[in-house]
């Protein structure tokens, strides 16, 4: 068993623990976390006179750097990247960036450890936390901007124009590079992702399945289905080479490799994914989530239903997903359509249905 002390991307006042078994198999929902929670709340701790031992791996960093170096390619063209560590644990990966080929110049933001996160919350999901990175990318005339979350398992990206890259688009871009080594491989994409993600992956010769939201669920599905890569809208990117676990810095290297091999700027790589219009995630506080989901299923029964996570219903020119929060009395809506007009029309209709009492 391995334990990481982490509160993920939560603010400074939070802390917690993340458990995993051999080969990075997570202990999460449905795989033991509920039992650990109940034992802890009830104070039922195992008493043993013989103490266990802590294994301290003194050469961990050296082994990690050797592992990461295998993903560097040769013949890089000159690139400049700006990396915002947000005062979080991603700072430990500075050694990886310092070992980059000489053609890759790295510029750092907030690269001193400070769990109070004095400059901004280390959460690339929030646009306001990326303002400094966007500004620095433009000032430096950089080719790419990178932002880590607090414990460096998630990552967000900004293109050379200072524009935020949607995290589902990264699933497609990273998958294209991964598929070069694994032609025809299976990719798992967050079911909230744009249809353009599936299309681009299939155009690159990959197979695609939807996956639920949640890192432990995704890792489980990758093992069950033999997937070689997976991505989540939160900025988790999961690689087969890392025991099917998320690895933010490997996502950075993979994107740099794709940029170098194609010769395209990030904005040019992203351009092919701008095929549809997405609503973004919209949250609703509801008292009875199940009642709302059942009513929506009835109203939109003519579409293609997928109940992998909440409900996703597809029509020829649009789709929507409504899923319940695991921790709050909320429903989350995502919607996409071929035109902005259809997206707005369907978004307003669904918002009205979810907000009002359904009977």
Short mmCIF file of C-alpha atoms in Angstrom, two decimals:
data_model
loop_
_atom_site.label_atom_id
_atom_site.label_comp_id
_atom_site.label_asym_id
_atom_site.label_seq_id
_atom_site.Cartn_x
_atom_site.Cartn_y
_atom_site.Cartn_z
CA UNK A 1 0.00 0.00 0.00
CA UNK A 2 1.15 3.53 -0.77
CA UNK A 3 -0.27 6.72 0.74
CA UNK A 4 0.06 10.27 -0.55
CA UNK A 5 -0.71 13.21 1.74
CA UNK A 6 -2.76 15.46 -0.53
CA UNK A 7 -5.88 17.57 -0.79
CA UNK A 8 -5.72 17.45 -4.59
CA UNK A 9 -6.60 20.88 -6.03
CA UNK A 10 -8.49 22.11 -2.95
CA UNK A 11 -7.54 25.39 -1.19
CA UNK A 12 -4.95 25.66 1.60
CA UNK A 13 -7.28 24.81 4.51
CA UNK A 14 -7.91 21.28 3.16
CA UNK A 15 -5.78 18.17 3.56
CA UNK A 16 -6.30 14.46 3.06
CA UNK A 17 -4.85 11.14 1.94
CA UNK A 18 -4.84 9.25 -1.35
CA UNK A 19 -4.34 5.46 -1.17
CA UNK A 20 -3.22 3.01 -3.81
CA UNK A 21 -2.13 -0.60 -4.09
CA UNK A 22 0.64 -2.22 -6.10
CA UNK A 23 0.97 -1.01 -9.71
CA UNK A 24 -0.90 2.22 -8.83
CA UNK A 25 -4.28 0.47 -8.44
CA UNK A 26 -6.34 3.09 -6.59
CA UNK A 27 -8.40 2.56 -3.48
CA UNK A 28 -11.46 4.64 -4.24
CA UNK A 29 -15.21 4.51 -4.66
CA UNK A 30 -16.27 0.88 -4.82
CA UNK A 31 -12.78 -0.45 -4.13
CA UNK A 32 -12.35 -0.01 -0.38
CA UNK A 33 -12.59 3.72 0.35
CA UNK A 34 -16.06 3.41 1.89
CA UNK A 35 -14.76 0.77 4.33
CA UNK A 36 -11.76 2.92 5.28
CA UNK A 37 -14.10 5.88 5.87
CA UNK A 38 -16.44 3.86 8.10
CA UNK A 39 -13.60 2.32 10.13
CA UNK A 40 -12.09 5.77 10.68
CA UNK A 41 -15.37 7.42 11.69
CA UNK A 42 -16.08 4.56 14.13
CA UNK A 43 -12.56 4.62 15.56
CA UNK A 44 -12.06 0.93 14.75
CA UNK A 45 -8.29 0.78 14.32
CA UNK A 46 -6.38 -2.49 14.22
CA UNK A 47 -4.17 -3.01 17.26
CA UNK A 48 -0.90 -4.80 16.63
CA UNK A 49 2.09 -5.13 18.93
CA UNK A 50 4.41 -5.63 15.96
CA UNK A 51 4.86 -2.35 14.15
CA UNK A 52 5.14 -2.03 10.41
CA UNK A 53 8.01 -0.31 8.68
CA UNK A 54 8.26 2.68 6.40
CA UNK A 55 10.22 2.18 3.21
CA UNK A 56 12.26 5.24 2.33
CA UNK A 57 13.44 5.17 -1.26
CA UNK A 58 16.55 7.32 -1.23
CA UNK A 59 17.09 7.14 -4.99
CA UNK A 60 13.48 7.97 -5.86
CA UNK A 61 14.20 11.23 -7.68
CA UNK A 62 17.06 9.71 -9.66
CA UNK A 63 14.88 6.81 -10.78
CA UNK A 64 12.03 9.17 -11.61
CA UNK A 65 14.24 11.37 -13.79
CA UNK A 66 15.55 8.31 -15.61
CA UNK A 67 11.99 7.13 -16.19
CA UNK A 68 10.86 10.51 -17.56
CA UNK A 69 13.91 10.91 -19.83
CA UNK A 70 12.80 7.98 -21.99
CA UNK A 71 9.95 10.09 -23.34
CA UNK A 72 12.17 12.86 -24.73
CA UNK A 73 12.60 12.76 -28.50
CA UNK A 74 15.61 13.91 -30.52
CA UNK A 75 15.81 16.79 -32.96
CA UNK A 76 13.58 19.29 -31.20
CA UNK A 77 13.11 22.68 -32.82
CA UNK A 78 13.49 25.70 -30.51
CA UNK A 79 10.60 26.08 -28.10
CA UNK A 80 9.91 28.25 -25.07
CA UNK A 81 7.42 27.14 -22.44
CA UNK A 82 6.12 28.96 -19.36
CA UNK A 83 5.32 26.74 -16.37
CA UNK A 84 3.14 27.98 -13.51
CA UNK A 85 3.64 25.69 -10.51
CA UNK A 86 1.24 27.74 -8.40
CA UNK A 87 3.51 27.20 -5.36
CA UNK A 88 2.44 23.54 -5.37
CA UNK A 89 4.14 20.16 -5.59
CA UNK A 90 4.75 20.44 -9.34
CA UNK A 91 7.90 22.31 -8.31
CA UNK A 92 9.51 18.92 -7.72
CA UNK A 93 9.27 18.37 -11.48
CA UNK A 94 11.61 21.30 -12.13
CA UNK A 95 14.38 18.71 -12.33
CA UNK A 96 12.56 17.11 -15.27
CA UNK A 97 12.29 20.43 -17.09
CA UNK A 98 15.94 21.19 -16.36
CA UNK A 99 16.79 17.88 -18.06
CA UNK A 100 14.84 18.79 -21.20
CA UNK A 101 16.84 18.93 -24.43
CA UNK A 102 18.70 22.23 -24.76
CA UNK A 103 16.30 23.46 -27.47
CA UNK A 104 13.47 23.66 -24.93
CA UNK A 105 13.69 26.80 -22.77
CA UNK A 106 11.62 26.82 -19.58
CA UNK A 107 10.39 29.94 -17.78
CA UNK A 108 8.93 29.45 -14.28
CA UNK A 109 6.13 31.12 -12.34
CA UNK A 110 5.57 30.69 -8.58
CA UNK A 111 8.25 28.04 -8.18
CA UNK A 112 8.67 28.13 -4.41
CA UNK A 113 6.72 25.69 -2.24
CA UNK A 114 4.04 27.42 -0.18
CA UNK A 115 0.94 25.52 0.93
CA UNK A 116 -0.87 28.81 1.55
CA UNK A 117 -0.89 29.39 -2.24
CA UNK A 118 -0.22 33.14 -1.88
CA UNK A 119 -0.44 34.02 -5.59
CA UNK A 120 -3.51 32.11 -6.69
CA UNK A 121 -5.34 28.87 -5.99
CA UNK A 122 -3.49 26.02 -7.73
CA UNK A 123 -6.46 24.84 -9.79
CA UNK A 124 -6.21 25.15 -13.59
CA UNK A 125 -9.92 24.37 -13.91
CA UNK A 126 -10.64 27.93 -12.76
CA UNK A 127 -9.97 30.47 -15.50
CA UNK A 128 -9.01 33.19 -13.03
CA UNK A 129 -6.05 31.10 -11.84
CA UNK A 130 -4.59 31.18 -15.36
CA UNK A 131 -4.47 34.99 -15.79
CA UNK A 132 -0.81 35.29 -14.76
CA UNK A 133 0.19 32.41 -17.02
CA UNK A 134 -1.64 33.89 -20.01
CA UNK A 135 0.07 37.24 -19.44
CA UNK A 136 3.51 35.66 -19.07
CA UNK A 137 3.13 33.55 -22.23
CA UNK A 138 2.45 36.72 -24.23
CA UNK A 139 5.26 38.67 -22.54
CA UNK A 140 7.79 35.91 -23.22
CA UNK A 141 6.47 35.19 -26.73
CA UNK A 142 6.36 31.58 -25.56
CA UNK A 143 5.08 28.61 -27.53
CA UNK A 144 3.13 27.02 -24.69
CA UNK A 145 1.91 27.72 -21.17
CA UNK A 146 1.50 25.01 -18.52
CA UNK A 147 -0.33 25.22 -15.16
CA UNK A 148 -0.25 22.55 -12.45
CA UNK A 149 -2.73 21.98 -9.68
CA UNK A 150 -1.64 21.77 -6.03
CA UNK A 151 -0.48 18.15 -6.01
CA UNK A 152 0.57 18.13 -9.67
CA UNK A 153 -1.64 15.30 -10.90
CA UNK A 154 -3.66 17.67 -13.11
CA UNK A 155 -2.49 20.15 -15.68
CA UNK A 156 -3.95 22.91 -17.85
CA UNK A 157 -2.53 24.48 -21.01
CA UNK A 158 -2.45 27.87 -22.71
CA UNK A 159 -1.51 28.33 -26.38
CA UNK A 160 0.99 30.79 -27.83
CA UNK A 161 -1.77 33.40 -28.18
CA UNK A 162 -2.53 33.22 -24.46
CA UNK A 163 -5.78 31.34 -25.08
CA UNK A 164 -6.86 28.60 -22.68
CA UNK A 165 -7.04 25.20 -24.38
CA UNK A 166 -10.18 23.22 -23.44
CA UNK A 167 -9.11 20.16 -21.48
CA UNK A 168 -11.12 17.75 -23.61
CA UNK A 169 -9.23 18.97 -26.69
CA UNK A 170 -6.03 17.84 -24.97
CA UNK A 171 -7.44 14.30 -24.80
CA UNK A 172 -7.51 14.21 -28.61
CA UNK A 173 -4.10 15.87 -29.10
CA UNK A 174 -2.33 13.62 -26.59
CA UNK A 175 -4.11 10.55 -27.96
CA UNK A 176 -2.84 11.31 -31.46
CA UNK A 177 0.74 11.18 -30.19
CA UNK A 178 0.14 8.08 -28.04
CA UNK A 179 -1.40 6.25 -31.01
CA UNK A 180 1.82 6.61 -33.00
CA UNK A 181 3.36 4.00 -30.70
CA UNK A 182 0.14 2.01 -30.31
CA UNK A 183 -1.75 2.03 -33.65
CA UNK A 184 -5.39 1.10 -33.29
CA UNK A 185 -5.28 1.33 -29.49
CA UNK A 186 -8.28 2.04 -27.28
CA UNK A 187 -8.66 5.56 -25.82
CA UNK A 188 -11.09 6.44 -23.03
CA UNK A 189 -12.60 9.91 -23.15
CA UNK A 190 -14.62 11.67 -20.47
CA UNK A 191 -18.26 11.34 -21.56
CA UNK A 192 -18.64 15.15 -21.25
CA UNK A 193 -16.07 15.66 -24.03
CA UNK A 194 -16.82 17.22 -27.39
CA UNK A 195 -17.76 14.86 -30.20
CA UNK A 196 -14.79 16.38 -32.03
CA UNK A 197 -12.50 14.52 -29.61
CA UNK A 198 -13.90 11.16 -30.70
CA UNK A 199 -13.75 12.14 -34.36
CA UNK A 200 -10.10 13.26 -34.26
CA UNK A 201 -9.03 10.12 -32.37
CA UNK A 202 -10.85 7.88 -34.84
CA UNK A 203 -9.32 9.81 -37.74
CA UNK A 204 -5.93 9.01 -36.19
CA UNK A 205 -6.80 5.30 -36.23
CA UNK A 206 -7.77 4.92 -32.57
CA UNK A 207 -10.79 3.31 -30.96
CA UNK A 208 -12.81 5.32 -28.43
CA UNK A 209 -15.04 4.51 -25.48
CA UNK A 210 -16.66 6.88 -23.02
CA UNK A 211 -15.60 6.78 -19.36
CA UNK A 212 -17.17 7.98 -16.13
CA UNK A 213 -15.93 11.00 -14.19
CA UNK A 214 -13.45 10.19 -11.40
CA UNK A 215 -9.82 9.11 -11.50
CA UNK A 216 -10.29 5.78 -9.66
CA UNK A 217 -13.18 4.81 -11.94
CA UNK A 218 -11.18 5.67 -15.06
CA UNK A 219 -8.15 3.63 -13.95
CA UNK A 220 -10.42 0.65 -13.25
CA UNK A 221 -12.04 0.92 -16.69
CA UNK A 222 -8.66 1.24 -18.41
CA UNK A 223 -7.58 -2.06 -16.85
CA UNK A 224 -10.85 -3.81 -17.64
CA UNK A 225 -10.93 -2.69 -21.28
CA UNK A 226 -7.20 -2.59 -22.06
CA UNK A 227 -7.09 1.15 -22.85
CA UNK A 228 -3.70 2.73 -23.58
CA UNK A 229 -4.65 6.30 -22.66
CA UNK A 230 -7.50 8.21 -21.04
CA UNK A 231 -8.38 11.80 -20.33
CA UNK A 232 -10.77 13.67 -18.07
CA UNK A 233 -12.11 17.23 -18.30
CA UNK A 234 -10.56 18.00 -14.93
CA UNK A 235 -7.08 17.82 -16.52
CA UNK A 236 -6.18 14.27 -15.48
CA UNK A 237 -4.38 12.42 -18.31
CA UNK A 238 -3.72 8.71 -17.78
CA UNK A 239 -0.88 6.83 -19.48
CA UNK A 240 -0.32 3.10 -19.89
CA UNK A 241 3.40 3.62 -19.28
CA UNK A 242 2.58 4.97 -15.81
CA UNK A 243 0.56 1.93 -14.69
CA UNK A 244 -2.52 3.56 -16.24
CA UNK A 245 -2.27 6.41 -13.73
CA UNK A 246 -2.37 10.16 -14.32
CA UNK A 247 0.92 11.97 -14.99
CA UNK A 248 0.78 15.70 -15.68
CA UNK A 249 4.41 16.15 -16.72
CA UNK A 250 4.20 13.26 -19.18
CA UNK A 251 1.24 15.09 -20.73
CA UNK A 252 3.47 18.16 -21.16
CA UNK A 253 6.24 16.13 -22.81
CA UNK A 254 3.74 14.33 -25.06
CA UNK A 255 2.27 17.62 -26.27
CA UNK A 256 5.74 19.04 -26.94
CA UNK A 257 6.57 15.91 -28.95
CA UNK A 258 3.42 16.34 -31.03
CA UNK A 259 4.20 20.02 -31.67
CA UNK A 260 7.75 19.17 -32.71
CA UNK A 261 6.84 16.28 -35.00
CA UNK A 262 4.04 18.13 -36.79
CA UNK A 263 5.74 21.53 -36.88
CA UNK A 264 2.43 23.13 -35.91
CA UNK A 265 1.80 25.75 -33.23
CA UNK A 266 -0.55 24.69 -30.43
CA UNK A 267 -3.31 26.95 -31.73
CA UNK A 268 -3.03 25.25 -35.12
CA UNK A 269 -3.29 21.79 -33.55
CA UNK A 270 -6.36 22.91 -31.59
CA UNK A 271 -8.04 24.43 -34.66
CA UNK A 272 -9.17 21.08 -36.09
CA UNK A 273 -11.18 20.42 -32.91
CA UNK A 274 -13.30 23.56 -33.16
CA UNK A 275 -16.18 21.81 -34.89
CA UNK A 276 -19.03 22.25 -32.40
CA UNK A 277 -20.40 24.65 -29.78
CA UNK A 278 -20.26 23.60 -26.14
CA UNK A 279 -22.23 25.02 -23.21
CA UNK A 280 -19.57 24.47 -20.57
CA UNK A 281 -20.59 22.81 -17.32
CA UNK A 282 -23.66 24.33 -15.63
CA UNK A 283 -24.54 23.43 -12.02
CA UNK A 284 -28.00 23.25 -10.44
CA UNK A 285 -28.98 22.70 -6.83
CA UNK A 286 -31.82 20.17 -6.71
CA UNK A 287 -33.56 18.30 -3.91
CA UNK A 288 -34.32 15.06 -5.77
CA UNK A 289 -31.73 14.30 -8.42
CA UNK A 290 -33.23 10.95 -9.42
CA UNK A 291 -36.66 12.45 -10.15
CA UNK A 292 -35.14 15.06 -12.47
CA UNK A 293 -33.05 12.49 -14.35
CA UNK A 294 -36.04 10.17 -14.87
CA UNK A 295 -38.19 13.04 -16.14
CA UNK A 296 -35.48 14.14 -18.62
CA UNK A 297 -35.20 10.56 -19.87
CA UNK A 298 -38.91 10.57 -20.58
CA UNK A 299 -38.95 13.98 -22.29
CA UNK A 300 -35.95 13.15 -24.50
CA UNK A 301 -36.77 9.46 -25.06
CA UNK A 302 -36.33 9.75 -28.83
CA UNK A 303 -32.57 10.24 -28.48
CA UNK A 304 -29.83 7.63 -27.96
CA UNK A 305 -29.51 7.05 -24.21
CA UNK A 306 -26.25 6.30 -22.39
CA UNK A 307 -26.43 5.82 -18.59
CA UNK A 308 -22.73 5.29 -17.92
CA UNK A 309 -22.64 8.38 -15.67
CA UNK A 310 -25.96 10.10 -15.12
CA UNK A 311 -27.67 10.35 -18.50
CA UNK A 312 -26.20 11.31 -21.84
CA UNK A 313 -28.71 11.55 -24.71
CA UNK A 314 -27.50 12.01 -28.29
CA UNK A 315 -29.40 13.42 -31.26
CA UNK A 316 -28.10 13.92 -34.84
CA UNK A 317 -27.09 17.57 -34.29
CA UNK A 318 -26.72 17.86 -30.50
CA UNK A 319 -26.28 15.95 -27.22
CA UNK A 320 -26.47 16.59 -23.50
CA UNK A 321 -25.26 14.96 -20.31
CA UNK A 322 -26.76 15.50 -16.87
CA UNK A 323 -24.99 13.81 -13.99
CA UNK A 324 -25.31 14.02 -10.23
CA UNK A 325 -22.50 15.34 -8.05
CA UNK A 326 -21.12 12.63 -5.78
CA UNK A 327 -20.61 15.07 -2.91
CA UNK A 328 -23.25 17.80 -3.23
CA UNK A 329 -27.02 18.04 -3.89
CA UNK A 330 -26.31 19.22 -7.42
CA UNK A 331 -26.85 18.21 -11.02
CA UNK A 332 -24.26 19.15 -13.65
CA UNK A 333 -25.29 19.84 -17.25
CA UNK A 334 -23.04 19.68 -20.32
CA UNK A 335 -24.40 20.22 -23.81
CA UNK A 336 -22.98 20.49 -27.33
CA UNK A 337 -24.48 21.22 -30.75
CA UNK A 338 -23.45 21.72 -34.37
CA UNK A 339 -24.45 25.40 -34.33
CA UNK A 340 -24.42 28.10 -31.68
CA UNK A 341 -28.14 28.68 -32.23
CA UNK A 342 -29.05 25.06 -31.51
CA UNK A 343 -26.77 25.00 -28.47
CA UNK A 344 -28.40 28.10 -26.99
CA UNK A 345 -31.92 26.87 -27.74
CA UNK A 346 -31.36 23.43 -26.16
CA UNK A 347 -29.42 24.87 -23.24
CA UNK A 348 -32.27 27.23 -22.31
CA UNK A 349 -34.85 24.44 -22.62
CA UNK A 350 -32.86 22.10 -20.38
CA UNK A 351 -32.08 24.80 -17.83
CA UNK A 352 -35.78 25.58 -17.54
CA UNK A 353 -36.65 21.89 -17.11
CA UNK A 354 -34.00 21.27 -14.47
CA UNK A 355 -34.74 24.47 -12.50
CA UNK A 356 -38.52 24.07 -12.22
CA UNK A 357 -40.30 21.37 -10.19
CA UNK A 358 -40.88 18.38 -12.43
CA UNK A 359 -44.03 16.34 -11.93
#
